[in-house]
Tab-separated table of C-alpha atoms in Angstrom:
chain	number	residue	atom	x	y	z
A	1	MET	CA	0.000	0.000	0.000
A	2	ILE	CA	1.231	3.452	-0.891
A	3	ASN	CA	1.461	6.052	1.867
A	4	LYS	CA	0.014	9.069	0.064
A	5	ARG	CA	1.785	11.542	2.358
A	6	LEU	CA	5.143	9.978	1.456
A	7	LEU	CA	4.167	9.951	-2.208
A	8	ILE	CA	3.450	13.699	-2.166
A	9	LYS	CA	6.758	14.415	-0.421
A	10	ASN	CA	8.619	12.279	-2.943
A	11	LEU	CA	6.899	13.962	-5.888
A	12	LEU	CA	7.747	17.427	-4.557
A	13	ALA	CA	11.331	16.388	-3.804
A	14	HIS	CA	11.918	14.788	-7.200
A	15	ASN	CA	12.147	18.038	-9.150
A	16	ASP	CA	9.968	20.901	-10.295
A	17	GLU	CA	6.707	20.229	-12.113
A	18	SER	CA	7.299	17.710	-14.870
A	19	SER	CA	5.529	15.782	-17.569
A	20	PHE	CA	4.135	13.351	-14.951
A	21	TYR	CA	2.975	15.721	-12.216
A	22	ASP	CA	1.663	19.226	-11.685
A	23	LYS	CA	1.076	21.250	-8.527
A	24	LYS	CA	-1.596	23.804	-7.739
A	25	ARG	CA	-2.316	26.195	-4.897
A	26	GLN	CA	-5.993	25.247	-5.137
A	27	LEU	CA	-8.638	24.015	-7.550
A	28	ASN	CA	-11.540	26.205	-8.588
A	29	LEU	CA	-14.337	24.048	-9.939
A	30	HIS	CA	-17.097	26.609	-9.293
A	31	THR	CA	-16.514	28.396	-12.613
A	32	ARG	CA	-16.238	27.260	-16.219
A	33	GLU	CA	-12.777	28.809	-16.419
A	34	GLY	CA	-11.628	26.833	-13.378
A	35	LYS	CA	-13.105	23.609	-14.749
A	36	SER	CA	-11.474	24.171	-18.148
A	37	LYS	CA	-8.024	24.601	-16.580
A	38	PHE	CA	-8.434	21.430	-14.522
A	39	LEU	CA	-9.658	19.417	-17.520
A	40	LYS	CA	-6.804	20.733	-19.687
A	41	HIS	CA	-4.218	19.420	-17.200
A	42	ILE	CA	-5.996	16.062	-16.890
A	43	CYS	CA	-6.019	15.732	-20.686
A	44	ALA	CA	-2.329	16.663	-21.001
A	45	LEU	CA	-1.062	14.423	-18.203
A	46	SER	CA	-3.089	11.479	-19.488
A	47	ASN	CA	-1.769	11.851	-23.039
A	48	SER	CA	1.822	12.237	-21.830
A	49	ASN	CA	1.788	9.188	-19.540
A	50	PRO	CA	0.192	6.239	-21.355
A	51	THR	CA	1.851	3.536	-19.199
A	52	ASN	CA	2.195	5.101	-15.720
A	53	ASN	CA	0.175	7.084	-13.207
A	54	SER	CA	0.417	10.857	-13.304
A	55	TYR	CA	-0.479	13.280	-10.517
A	56	ILE	CA	-1.714	16.733	-9.579
A	57	VAL	CA	-0.818	17.924	-6.058
A	58	VAL	CA	-3.189	20.580	-4.669
A	59	GLY	CA	-2.283	22.854	-1.762
A	60	VAL	CA	1.313	23.731	-2.637
A	61	GLU	CA	2.778	27.189	-3.185
A	62	ASP	CA	4.317	27.090	-6.641
A	63	GLN	CA	7.367	29.285	-6.079
A	64	GLU	CA	8.625	27.998	-2.722
A	65	ASN	CA	7.285	24.443	-3.067
A	66	GLU	CA	5.760	24.958	0.396
A	67	ILE	CA	2.926	22.707	1.573
A	68	VAL	CA	0.182	25.121	2.694
A	69	GLY	CA	-2.880	22.878	2.287
A	70	ASP	CA	-6.361	23.441	0.930
A	71	ASP	CA	-9.922	22.747	2.061
A	72	PHE	CA	-11.125	19.157	2.370
A	73	PHE	CA	-12.631	18.214	-1.007
A	74	ASP	CA	-14.929	15.203	-1.051
A	75	ASP	CA	-16.613	15.330	-4.430
A	76	SER	CA	-16.961	11.752	-5.609
A	77	ARG	CA	-18.434	13.039	-8.877
A	78	ILE	CA	-15.287	14.702	-10.143
A	79	GLN	CA	-14.945	11.754	-12.551
A	80	ASN	CA	-18.311	12.774	-14.036
A	81	LEU	CA	-16.848	16.163	-14.953
A	82	VAL	CA	-13.964	14.493	-16.787
A	83	ASN	CA	-16.311	12.053	-18.538
A	84	ALA	CA	-18.619	14.887	-19.631
A	85	PHE	CA	-15.940	16.820	-21.531
A	86	LEU	CA	-13.201	14.370	-22.544
A	87	GLU	CA	-13.347	11.630	-25.139
A	88	ASN	CA	-11.345	8.589	-23.959
A	89	PRO	CA	-11.338	9.990	-20.407
A	90	PRO	CA	-8.793	8.545	-17.980
A	91	LYS	CA	-9.901	7.217	-14.617
A	92	ILE	CA	-9.032	9.703	-11.898
A	93	SER	CA	-9.304	9.867	-8.122
A	94	TYR	CA	-9.077	12.745	-5.652
A	95	GLU	CA	-7.722	11.968	-2.191
A	96	ASN	CA	-7.369	14.248	0.831
A	97	VAL	CA	-4.021	13.770	2.551
A	98	PRO	CA	-3.435	15.214	6.063
A	99	PHE	CA	-0.064	16.652	7.071
A	100	PRO	CA	1.001	17.177	10.717
A	101	ASN	CA	1.948	20.826	10.255
A	102	LEU	CA	-1.428	21.788	8.752
A	103	PRO	CA	-4.600	22.791	10.673
A	104	LYS	CA	-7.152	19.995	11.140
A	105	ASP	CA	-9.413	21.468	8.459
A	106	LYS	CA	-6.651	21.640	5.832
A	107	VAL	CA	-5.262	18.829	3.671
A	108	VAL	CA	-3.196	18.362	0.558
A	109	GLY	CA	-5.225	17.123	-2.397
A	110	LEU	CA	-3.814	14.339	-4.549
A	111	VAL	CA	-5.317	13.767	-7.994
A	112	THR	CA	-4.221	10.442	-9.482
A	113	ILE	CA	-4.649	9.983	-13.239
A	114	LYS	CA	-4.551	6.344	-14.279
A	115	PRO	CA	-2.676	5.398	-17.470
A	116	LYS	CA	-4.643	5.101	-20.706
A	117	SER	CA	-3.256	4.219	-24.124
A	118	LYS	CA	-5.912	6.039	-26.157
A	119	THR	CA	-5.548	9.779	-26.763
A	120	SER	CA	-7.828	11.992	-24.675
A	121	PHE	CA	-9.362	15.043	-26.338
A	122	PHE	CA	-12.205	17.484	-25.712
A	123	LYS	CA	-15.464	16.221	-27.187
A	124	LYS	CA	-17.116	19.581	-26.443
A	125	GLY	CA	-15.827	23.027	-25.686
A	126	ILE	CA	-15.632	24.790	-22.348
A	127	HIS	CA	-14.574	28.398	-21.683
A	128	THR	CA	-11.848	29.116	-24.294
A	129	ILE	CA	-11.145	25.453	-25.151
A	130	LEU	CA	-12.673	24.317	-28.449
A	131	PRO	CA	-14.098	20.877	-29.290
A	132	ASN	CA	-11.511	18.299	-30.472
A	133	ALA	CA	-8.676	20.142	-28.689
A	134	VAL	CA	-5.767	17.918	-27.606
A	135	PHE	CA	-3.197	18.787	-24.944
A	136	ILE	CA	0.114	17.220	-23.951
A	137	ARG	CA	2.691	17.892	-21.274
A	138	ILE	CA	6.218	18.985	-22.172
A	139	GLY	CA	8.279	19.507	-19.036
A	140	SER	CA	6.212	21.703	-16.743
A	141	ASN	CA	4.149	23.178	-19.593
A	142	THR	CA	0.712	22.082	-20.777
A	143	ILE	CA	0.408	22.868	-24.473
A	144	PRO	CA	-2.149	22.310	-27.249
A	145	ILE	CA	-1.146	20.118	-30.168
A	146	GLU	CA	-2.618	19.375	-33.577
A	147	GLY	CA	-2.431	16.126	-35.472
A	148	GLU	CA	-0.522	13.002	-34.473
A	149	PHE	CA	2.086	13.114	-31.726
A	150	GLU	CA	4.622	10.651	-30.404
A	151	LYS	CA	3.677	8.940	-27.157
A	152	ASN	CA	6.047	9.444	-24.234
A	153	TYR	CA	7.110	6.245	-22.443
A	154	GLN	CA	10.096	7.751	-20.650
A	155	ASN	CA	8.350	8.457	-17.332
A	156	THR	CA	7.347	4.904	-16.469
A	157	GLU	CA	10.508	3.825	-14.673
A	158	THR	CA	10.796	7.132	-12.764
A	159	VAL	CA	7.177	7.111	-11.554
A	160	ILE	CA	7.281	3.450	-10.509
A	161	GLY	CA	10.458	4.207	-8.555
A	162	ILE	CA	8.789	7.119	-6.746
A	163	GLU	CA	5.747	4.976	-5.934
A	164	ASN	CA	7.886	2.094	-4.647
A	165	ASN	CA	9.751	4.486	-2.353
A	166	SER	CA	6.394	5.582	-0.938
A	167	ARG	CA	5.252	2.182	0.332
A	168	ASN	CA	3.844	2.005	3.846
A	169	SER	CA	5.416	0.352	6.864
A	170	ILE	CA	4.275	-0.754	10.337
A	171	GLY	CA	6.136	2.235	11.779
A	172	TYR	CA	4.284	4.749	9.596
A	173	THR	CA	0.954	3.117	10.468
A	174	LEU	CA	1.583	3.146	14.231
A	175	ASP	CA	2.831	6.728	14.108
A	176	GLY	CA	-0.329	7.680	12.228
A	177	VAL	CA	-2.641	6.107	14.814
A	178	ILE	CA	-0.801	7.713	17.751
A	179	ASP	CA	-0.732	11.117	16.058
A	180	PHE	CA	-4.468	10.940	15.239
A	181	MET	CA	-5.664	9.837	18.676
A	182	ASN	CA	-3.174	11.416	21.094
A	183	PHE	CA	-2.320	14.703	19.433
A	184	ARG	CA	-4.627	15.926	16.696
A	185	HIS	CA	-7.838	14.769	18.399
A	186	LYS	CA	-6.979	14.522	22.070
A	187	ASP	CA	-10.023	16.738	22.832
A	188	LEU	CA	-12.499	14.398	21.083
A	189	ALA	CA	-13.745	10.842	21.507
A	190	SER	CA	-11.403	8.874	19.212
A	191	LYS	CA	-11.671	5.240	18.119
A	192	TYR	CA	-9.978	2.863	15.722
A	193	LYS	CA	-10.826	-0.388	13.960
A	194	VAL	CA	-8.537	-2.894	12.204
A	195	PHE	CA	-9.854	-4.625	9.077
A	196	LYS	CA	-8.419	-7.829	7.585
A	197	GLU	CA	-5.338	-7.382	9.809
A	198	LEU	CA	-4.117	-4.872	7.218
A	199	PHE	CA	-6.168	-1.687	7.325
A	200	VAL	CA	-6.657	0.753	10.192
A	201	ILE	CA	-9.416	3.361	10.247
A	202	CYS	CA	-9.400	6.040	12.956
A	203	TRP	CA	-12.305	8.380	13.628
A	204	ALA	CA	-13.094	11.154	16.075
A	205	GLY	CA	-16.082	13.363	16.783
A	206	ILE	CA	-18.576	14.620	19.339
A	207	PRO	CA	-21.347	12.035	19.930
A	208	LYS	CA	-24.958	13.117	20.173
A	209	ASN	CA	-27.947	10.800	20.646
A	210	LEU	CA	-31.064	11.760	18.722
A	211	ARG	CA	-34.095	9.582	17.953
A	212	GLU	CA	-32.313	6.363	18.913
A	213	LYS	CA	-29.338	7.183	16.670
A	214	THR	CA	-25.851	8.298	17.631
A	215	PHE	CA	-24.679	11.161	15.459
A	216	LEU	CA	-21.140	12.490	15.401
A	217	SER	CA	-20.305	16.126	14.732
A	218	ARG	CA	-16.887	17.761	14.122
A	219	VAL	CA	-16.050	14.474	12.449
A	220	ASP	CA	-12.643	13.405	11.180
A	221	ILE	CA	-12.170	9.936	9.644
A	222	GLU	CA	-8.885	8.627	8.218
A	223	LEU	CA	-7.603	5.488	6.538
A	224	ILE	CA	-4.274	5.503	8.377
A	225	ASN	CA	-2.398	3.022	6.172
A	226	GLU	CA	-2.502	5.355	3.187
A	227	GLN	CA	-2.776	8.630	5.116
A	228	ILE	CA	-6.096	9.481	3.442
A	229	LYS	CA	-8.754	11.584	5.104
A	230	LEU	CA	-12.027	9.832	4.240
A	231	PHE	CA	-14.342	12.437	5.735
A	232	TYR	CA	-14.110	15.792	7.445
A	233	SER	CA	-16.803	18.300	8.392
A	234	ALA	CA	-16.873	21.061	10.954
A	235	GLN	CA	-20.672	21.219	10.864
A	236	ASP	CA	-22.568	18.273	9.397
A	237	GLU	CA	-23.422	15.138	11.358
A	238	VAL	CA	-22.704	11.544	10.406
A	239	THR	CA	-23.530	8.043	11.575
A	240	ILE	CA	-20.928	5.272	11.500
A	241	THR	CA	-21.511	1.526	11.267
A	242	PHE	CA	-19.076	-1.295	10.549
A	243	ASP	CA	-18.622	-5.060	10.487
A	244	ASP	CA	-15.603	-7.277	9.811
A	245	ASP	CA	-15.532	-6.420	6.101
A	246	SER	CA	-16.803	-2.864	5.727
A	247	PHE	CA	-17.029	0.605	7.251
A	248	THR	CA	-20.031	2.794	6.387
A	249	ILE	CA	-20.454	6.545	6.812
A	250	ILE	CA	-23.827	8.230	6.269
A	251	GLU	CA	-23.616	12.005	6.131
A	252	TYR	CA	-26.606	14.096	7.176
A	253	VAL	CA	-27.238	17.754	6.454
A	254	SER	CA	-29.251	20.010	8.731
A	255	LEU	CA	-31.683	22.178	6.771
A	256	GLY	CA	-34.570	24.371	7.761
A	257	LEU	CA	-36.058	27.848	8.007
A	258	ASN	CA	-36.834	30.079	10.946
A	259	ASP	CA	-34.717	28.031	13.383
A	260	LYS	CA	-36.713	24.865	12.593
A	261	THR	CA	-34.272	22.333	11.219
A	262	SER	CA	-34.309	18.632	10.374
A	263	TYR	CA	-31.626	16.112	9.454
A	264	TYR	CA	-31.652	14.840	5.867
A	265	PRO	CA	-29.414	11.954	4.729
A	266	LEU	CA	-27.018	13.290	2.097
A	267	GLU	CA	-24.605	10.545	1.038
A	268	LYS	CA	-23.596	7.026	2.044
A	269	GLN	CA	-19.931	6.049	1.710
A	270	THR	CA	-18.931	2.421	2.231
A	271	ILE	CA	-15.334	1.175	2.322
A	272	ARG	CA	-15.138	-2.562	1.631
A	273	PHE	CA	-11.980	-4.471	2.541
A	274	TYR	CA	-10.734	-7.691	0.955
A	275	GLU	CA	-8.284	-10.398	2.016
A	276	ASN	CA	-5.847	-9.646	-0.814
A	277	GLY	CA	-4.953	-6.206	0.551
A	278	TYR	CA	-7.415	-4.417	-1.693
A	279	TYR	CA	-10.195	-2.032	-0.722
A	280	LYS	CA	-13.002	-0.367	-2.621
A	281	ILE	CA	-14.947	2.799	-1.833
A	282	GLU	CA	-18.606	2.901	-2.885
A	283	ARG	CA	-20.706	6.060	-2.734
A	284	GLU	CA	-24.455	6.452	-2.980
A	285	MET	CA	-26.284	9.781	-3.052
A	286	LEU	CA	-29.299	9.671	-0.701
A	287	PHE	CA	-30.422	13.290	-0.704
A	288	GLU	CA	-34.029	14.236	-1.424
A	289	PRO	CA	-34.343	18.054	-1.287
A	290	PRO	CA	-36.990	19.275	1.161
A	291	GLU	CA	-39.738	21.446	-0.310
A	292	PHE	CA	-40.681	24.737	1.316
A	293	ASN	CA	-43.405	27.304	0.803
A	294	LYS	CA	-42.495	29.296	-2.326
A	295	LYS	CA	-43.947	32.561	-0.985
A	296	MET	CA	-41.759	32.308	2.123
A	297	LEU	CA	-38.712	31.476	-0.019
A	298	TYR	CA	-39.249	34.538	-2.230
A	299	HIS	CA	-39.263	36.671	0.912
A	300	ILE	CA	-36.056	35.023	2.216
A	301	TYR	CA	-34.352	35.244	-1.175
A	302	ASN	CA	-35.095	38.962	-1.471
A	303	SER	CA	-33.916	39.540	2.103
A	304	ASN	CA	-30.646	37.772	1.303
A	305	MET	CA	-30.152	39.936	-1.771
A	306	MET	CA	-30.728	43.067	0.316
A	307	LEU	CA	-28.164	41.848	2.856
A	308	LEU	CA	-25.602	41.284	0.121
A	309	GLY	CA	-26.343	44.719	-1.263
A	310	LYS	CA	-25.541	46.287	2.108
A	311	LEU	CA	-22.307	44.294	2.342
A	312	GLN	CA	-21.272	45.409	-1.142
A	313	LYS	CA	-21.827	49.043	-0.157
A	314	GLY	CA	-19.891	48.596	3.094
A	315	SER	CA	-22.937	49.454	5.229
A	316	SER	CA	-23.091	48.281	8.846
A	317	LEU	CA	-25.587	45.551	9.771
A	318	SER	CA	-28.037	45.498	12.654
A	319	GLU	CA	-28.079	42.616	15.156
A	320	ARG	CA	-31.054	41.101	13.362
A	321	GLU	CA	-29.292	41.365	10.008
A	322	LEU	CA	-26.167	39.721	11.444
A	323	ARG	CA	-28.313	36.798	12.606
A	324	ASP	CA	-29.853	36.561	9.132
A	325	LEU	CA	-26.360	36.689	7.621
A	326	ASN	CA	-25.399	33.566	9.581
A	327	ASN	CA	-28.236	31.716	7.834
A	328	LEU	CA	-27.599	33.192	4.386
A	329	PRO	CA	-25.516	30.297	2.908
A	330	SER	CA	-27.985	27.608	3.988
A	331	THR	CA	-31.056	29.612	2.942
A	332	PHE	CA	-29.534	30.372	-0.474
A	333	MET	CA	-28.897	26.626	-0.799
A	334	ILE	CA	-32.519	25.853	0.108
A	335	CYS	CA	-33.694	28.415	-2.458
A	336	TYR	CA	-31.533	26.804	-5.141
A	337	LEU	CA	-32.852	23.337	-4.305
A	338	ASN	CA	-36.400	24.671	-4.632
A	339	GLY	CA	-36.062	26.073	-8.125
A	340	PHE	CA	-34.299	29.439	-7.660
A	341	GLU	CA	-31.732	28.672	-10.367
A	342	ASP	CA	-29.551	31.751	-9.851
A	343	ALA	CA	-29.301	31.347	-6.055
A	344	LYS	CA	-26.218	29.114	-6.325
A	345	GLN	CA	-24.334	31.622	-8.472
A	346	LYS	CA	-25.385	34.494	-6.190
A	347	LEU	CA	-23.909	32.548	-3.275
A	348	ILE	CA	-20.649	31.903	-5.152
A	349	ASP	CA	-20.405	35.585	-6.102
A	350	ALA	CA	-20.840	36.554	-2.429
A	351	LYS	CA	-17.626	34.792	-1.342
A	352	ALA	CA	-15.501	37.935	-0.958
A	353	PHE	CA	-18.162	39.692	1.129
A	354	LEU	CA	-18.662	36.728	3.480
A	355	LYS	CA	-14.961	36.110	4.165
A	356	PRO	CA	-14.708	38.777	6.925
A	357	PHE	CA	-17.307	36.808	8.953
A	358	PRO	CA	-15.569	33.529	9.977
A	359	SER	CA	-18.651	31.542	11.025
A	360	VAL	CA	-20.610	32.685	7.956
A	361	TYR	CA	-17.696	31.858	5.676
A	362	LEU	CA	-17.470	28.370	7.182
A	363	SER	CA	-21.187	27.885	6.443
A	364	PHE	CA	-20.565	29.202	2.923
A	365	LYS	CA	-17.893	26.565	2.267
A	366	GLU	CA	-20.100	23.822	3.700
A	367	ALA	CA	-23.050	24.869	1.505
A	368	LEU	CA	-20.901	24.815	-1.635
A	369	ARG	CA	-19.418	21.467	-0.621
A	370	ILE	CA	-22.899	19.983	-0.393
A	371	LEU	CA	-24.097	21.534	-3.661
A	372	ARG	CA	-20.949	20.372	-5.434
A	373	LYS	CA	-21.531	16.806	-4.292
A	374	MET	CA	-25.032	16.797	-5.739
A	375	LYS	CA	-24.304	17.890	-9.283
A	376	TYR	CA	-21.815	19.850	-11.342
A	377	ASP	CA	-23.236	22.823	-13.176
A	378	LEU	CA	-22.039	21.650	-16.558
């Protein structure tokens, strides 16, 4: 098993960006421009590495090569974005990798692009990229190319060497368990479970019993062997169940109006473990959007727009308006789920004005995380 933290360190130590890996400060998949840039790099790395994995490391300062981290990103549908725009799309995965020097809510993202012999190209345009566009990687540059090009097989030995030097050990696993339980989450109820005598999952959170169920909030769940954060949320609640072969997380989202909220199941994630040292992650979307009175939603939507207008003008807010501002991300999300098509974009556009309010900005990121998991705005 590959320790993803070691893999990232070895990639960054190997040399600057190359034809088999790229690094980014962050991904922006909320805009068509951001999606086009991401897809362009996926296309180029896939075409330039037909027989070995290629990688994108997210959360690294480009100039200093410093690991600064990024927000936890748990969109299991990122493959759908690639499939929607690329012909011969490679299989990709996005994993959240914790580092000891980063805050608990920050990780380094690792995008793994599996090798594919067929050439990937854009089957439809996005932003400034035209249909049928083909990209390849030359050194640290992603460039467009026309016509036939020679496949690059020179990276295979180098990448396999890096991956082999990133294999896990008992020492790394034990250190990971001790760090998780005794240091990073010493203030929370922490547990661990060993599967198939090979895999260790650690989780921590604040338990709360409600309607004969135990929910956990402030949840952090990691697959220690590979240093992958499976789930993290500062707000939403989850339930956890497991047996000898699997570990299941059901995420719930709290939604409501006028201080009346209910828990709605959002997504089920099941990790299945096998005797041969293999595991598989299965995800199932469970969410059914709650319906609310349209007249009330129009009133809330207009109130939110007025609040944003005051923030844009730099006007001070009353105590009542500050309370309403705390609910703005979730109420915009409810409006969007009930047919207010522009509510999502209005929320995205409000990012700069919500940043000065830490609790509101946290709710903003959570709302976008949930919306992103449901469906990309293709």
